[in-house]
Amino acid sequence: MRHDSPMPTLLHVGCGPKRKAQTTRGFQGEEWREIRFDIDPAAQPDILGTMTDLSAVADASVDALFSSHNIEHLYPFEAPVALAEFARVLTPEGFVIVTCPDLQSVAALVAEDKLLEPAYESPAGPISPLDILYGHRPLMARGNLHMAHRCGFTLKVLLSAMQAAGLKEVAGMARPKFFDLWAVGSKGLDQAAVRALALAHFPGRPA
C-alpha cells in the first residue's frame, strides 16, 4: 500500500482499539494522517497484519511509526525482523517511536520478592511484575493470547537493537516509576533532530 498524500503519514503499529489521540502529544496535530495497523481483526485496523511483515506498506512511504507495548509480544528472534520492517517503511527523514516494558526496573521488584504484588494500578486493574514480564494474566485467561510477552528489553538493549536494524540515530529514556522505556530512531536525521523529536513526543525529557 502506497500513500500519496501531502499530509505526513503516521503508521500506528499494534494500535489495538486506540487512535492517534492516544499516541503522543507530538502526533495530536491535524496535519498527521493516521494509518492503523494491528494483528487483531477486532481492533478494526486499516491494515491487518503482523509487525514482522509490513509488506502491505511500501518502502519509504510513512513519515512516522508509533509502536506502543507491542515489540515485547514477539519472540527474541522476531524483534530484529520487526525493527528492520519499521526502518524499511520510513521515509529517509522519517522516525520511529517505540515504547515497551523496562525489564531493569521490573527486575528490581522481582529481586525484592514482589513478583505478584501490584506494581501499579491500570484501567484493567492492578499490574504485577509477573504481568509486566509475561503478559496481562486476566486478558490471557480470557483467551487473548496475543497479549503474551515473549521477549524484553533494557534501554541499552533496545537502542542497540534499533541501530542494528538501520535506525542510525537513536535517543531514549527509561521511566522506572512507570516500568517503561521510550525510544526514537531515524535512518536519516542527525542526533540533534532525533533528540528534538524525543522532547516533542516523550512523556518527559530523554536521558
mmCIF file with all atom_site columns, C-alpha atoms in Angstrom, residues 50-53 67 70-87 98 100 150-153 157-158 161-162 164-165 167:
data_model
loop_
_atom_site.group_PDB
_atom_site.id
_atom_site.type_symbol
_atom_site.label_atom_id
_atom_site.label_alt_id
_atom_site.label_comp_id
_atom_site.label_asym_id
_atom_site.label_entity_id
_atom_site.label_seq_id
_atom_site.pdbx_PDB_ins_code
_atom_site.Cartn_x
_atom_site.Cartn_y
_atom_site.Cartn_z
_atom_site.occupancy
_atom_site.B_iso_or_equiv
_atom_site.pdbx_formal_charge
_atom_site.auth_seq_id
_atom_site.auth_comp_id
_atom_site.auth_asym_id
_atom_site.auth_atom_id
_atom_site.pdbx_PDB_model_num
ATOM 1  C CA . THR A 1 50  ? 1.910  -8.672  11.907 1.00 0.00 ? 50  THR A CA 1
ATOM 2  C CA . MET A 1 51  ? 4.858  -6.476  12.892 1.00 0.00 ? 51  MET A CA 1
ATOM 3  C CA . THR A 1 52  ? 7.280  -8.913  11.315 1.00 0.00 ? 52  THR A CA 1
ATOM 4  C CA . ASP A 1 53  ? 5.658  -8.487  7.889  1.00 0.00 ? 53  ASP A CA 1
ATOM 5  C CA . SER A 1 67  ? 4.590  1.208   18.353 1.00 0.00 ? 67  SER A CA 1
ATOM 6  C CA . ASN A 1 70  ? 3.969  -4.366  21.030 1.00 0.00 ? 70  ASN A CA 1
ATOM 7  C CA . ILE A 1 71  ? 7.530  -5.474  20.480 1.00 0.00 ? 71  ILE A CA 1
ATOM 8  C CA . GLU A 1 72  ? 7.627  -7.463  23.734 1.00 0.00 ? 72  GLU A CA 1
ATOM 9  C CA . HIS A 1 73  ? 4.948  -9.760  22.278 1.00 0.00 ? 73  HIS A CA 1
ATOM 10 C CA . LEU A 1 74  ? 7.455  -11.083 19.731 1.00 0.00 ? 74  LEU A CA 1
ATOM 11 C CA . TYR A 1 75  ? 9.961  -13.880 20.220 1.00 0.00 ? 75  TYR A CA 1
ATOM 12 C CA . PRO A 1 76  ? 13.555 -12.638 20.574 1.00 0.00 ? 76  PRO A CA 1
ATOM 13 C CA . PHE A 1 77  ? 14.463 -13.738 17.035 1.00 0.00 ? 77  PHE A CA 1
ATOM 14 C CA . GLU A 1 78  ? 11.446 -11.865 15.633 1.00 0.00 ? 78  GLU A CA 1
ATOM 15 C CA . ALA A 1 79  ? 12.131 -8.479  17.236 1.00 0.00 ? 79  ALA A CA 1
ATOM 16 C CA . PRO A 1 80  ? 15.041 -7.591  14.893 1.00 0.00 ? 80  PRO A CA 1
ATOM 17 C CA . VAL A 1 81  ? 12.840 -8.514  11.918 1.00 0.00 ? 81  VAL A CA 1
ATOM 18 C CA . ALA A 1 82  ? 10.095 -6.170  13.110 1.00 0.00 ? 82  ALA A CA 1
ATOM 19 C CA . LEU A 1 83  ? 12.534 -3.319  13.753 1.00 0.00 ? 83  LEU A CA 1
ATOM 20 C CA . ALA A 1 84  ? 14.009 -3.776  10.262 1.00 0.00 ? 84  ALA A CA 1
ATOM 21 C CA . GLU A 1 85  ? 10.472 -3.584  8.842  1.00 0.00 ? 85  GLU A CA 1
ATOM 22 C CA . PHE A 1 86  ? 9.902  -0.389  10.826 1.00 0.00 ? 86  PHE A CA 1
ATOM 23 C CA . ALA A 1 87  ? 13.031 1.096   9.270  1.00 0.00 ? 87  ALA A CA 1
ATOM 24 C CA . VAL A 1 98  ? 8.854  2.579   20.338 1.00 0.00 ? 98  VAL A CA 1
ATOM 25 C CA . CYS A 1 100 ? 7.764  -1.096  25.860 1.00 0.00 ? 100 CYS A CA 1
ATOM 26 C CA . ARG A 1 150 ? 7.887  -13.364 24.724 1.00 0.00 ? 150 ARG A CA 1
ATOM 27 C CA . CYS A 1 151 ? 10.913 -11.051 24.940 1.00 0.00 ? 151 CYS A CA 1
ATOM 28 C CA . GLY A 1 152 ? 12.045 -7.903  26.708 1.00 0.00 ? 152 GLY A CA 1
ATOM 29 C CA . PHE A 1 153 ? 14.467 -5.006  26.775 1.00 0.00 ? 153 PHE A CA 1
ATOM 30 C CA . VAL A 1 157 ? 19.460 -3.289  24.512 1.00 0.00 ? 157 VAL A CA 1
ATOM 31 C CA . LEU A 1 158 ? 16.505 -1.551  22.851 1.00 0.00 ? 158 LEU A CA 1
ATOM 32 C CA . ALA A 1 161 ? 18.601 -3.263  18.510 1.00 0.00 ? 161 ALA A CA 1
ATOM 33 C CA . MET A 1 162 ? 17.148 -0.213  16.774 1.00 0.00 ? 162 MET A CA 1
ATOM 34 C CA . ALA A 1 164 ? 21.281 -2.696  14.268 1.00 0.00 ? 164 ALA A CA 1
ATOM 35 C CA . ALA A 1 165 ? 18.017 -2.541  12.299 1.00 0.00 ? 165 ALA A CA 1
ATOM 36 C CA . LEU A 1 167 ? 17.942 3.357   12.591 1.00 0.00 ? 167 LEU A CA 1
#
